[in-house]
Amino acid sequence: NSHTSYRTFFDSKQLGISSQSLGLENHIAQTTGSPISILIENHALTSNWENEYVARPNHADFTTCKKHHLNSCELVAEGTSARSTALLVAAGSIAVQFLSSLDIYILPFTNSIAGIELCDYDNTNFLNYSPEDLIADFATIHDSQLATFNSEFEQAIATEIDNAQENGDTLGGTIKLVTFGLPVGLGSSYEKDKNLKSQIATGLLSIPSVNGIEFGSGFEGSALTGLQYADEFSFQDADEYDIYSAANDYYQFTPRKFLRLSNNCGGIEGGISNSMPLELMLSVKPIPTVDTPLNSINIATNSSALSSSPRHDTCIVPSMCYIAKAQLAITLASAIQNKFGQDSFEDILQAMQQYNKSILDIKE
């Protein structure tokens, strides 16, 4: 299918992680506490700019060049384009491994492209989502060119991408990220700089092309009444079981006593995680570089000009799933370290297990 070429080519051999910052124990790579160095070489730096002085509307060309008194858009293109997120994904992959070692998993997937929405093809309810569901969907999304677990939806959006590519246009859409296994208590309702919702939003909105974020039911939730919006506790009592049995005290990824009938708040209340799935949706704008010349400005002369079209992608929405996952993983890993320590993984794991056990204790 032609939609498999909707992204520009990247050679995985260009990625290197410095071994100087990794300790070795029994011939197994292990972090030592020192910074980890990551190098990604860009061997395709030369692009096909027709006029490097003309800004592309809705790109960072105009604002960045004017702010720093530069006259060439090509000077800022590398640092302000989506290519800058390659290092974010590389660094975020380490945070993803850290979270998975704590049984915390982030599922990213394409939710819509060009107005075609996944909900028209699939209506997965993450309240009843099982570990088996997660494993299956992870595998399907990994094998999908467009980061989805629904084949009919994939074909529909692939057709739209093919059409846009033929017309020299670009497409935007939305993605969703659902995080399972977070404990109660990450973040703060008192210290605003530690508010989990604001930390997540700050990180994700810093990604190029991300224009909006929703938690839980998001903007649709604003149309509900307070009674409709309330995430009531279902309170599935587990007293008849061994209280600390992971198999009996947890329903899927959430402690039974903390389960809700809905998840409109998206897993965060008062800036603090509540152990329900963390559900996010991001709005991803279309790439501003298109084949059709657009009315613009020559930043060197401030005169009118037509924008040029350097190499560009057709749709970055599927790739944004992995970029956003990396950023979210970094934010969540930081929140976990703020609560449970940051000197060694063994200390963090033990502190988290003891904490999870303590909050289920019945206070007399």
Short mmCIF file of C-alpha atoms in Angstrom, two decimals, residues 35 46 126 135 168 223 296 314:
data_model
loop_
_atom_site.label_atom_id
_atom_site.label_comp_id
_atom_site.label_asym_id
_atom_site.label_seq_id
_atom_site.Cartn_x
_atom_site.Cartn_y
_atom_site.Cartn_z
CA PRO A 35 23.76 10.44 32.45
CA THR A 46 20.27 18.77 2.91
CA PHE A 126 -11.05 0.49 28.95
CA ILE A 135 -1.00 -7.72 25.13
CA GLY A 168 0.42 17.21 -2.20
CA ALA A 223 -22.02 19.05 28.43
CA SER A 296 3.76 34.23 2.87
CA THR A 314 1.98 13.54 4.64
#
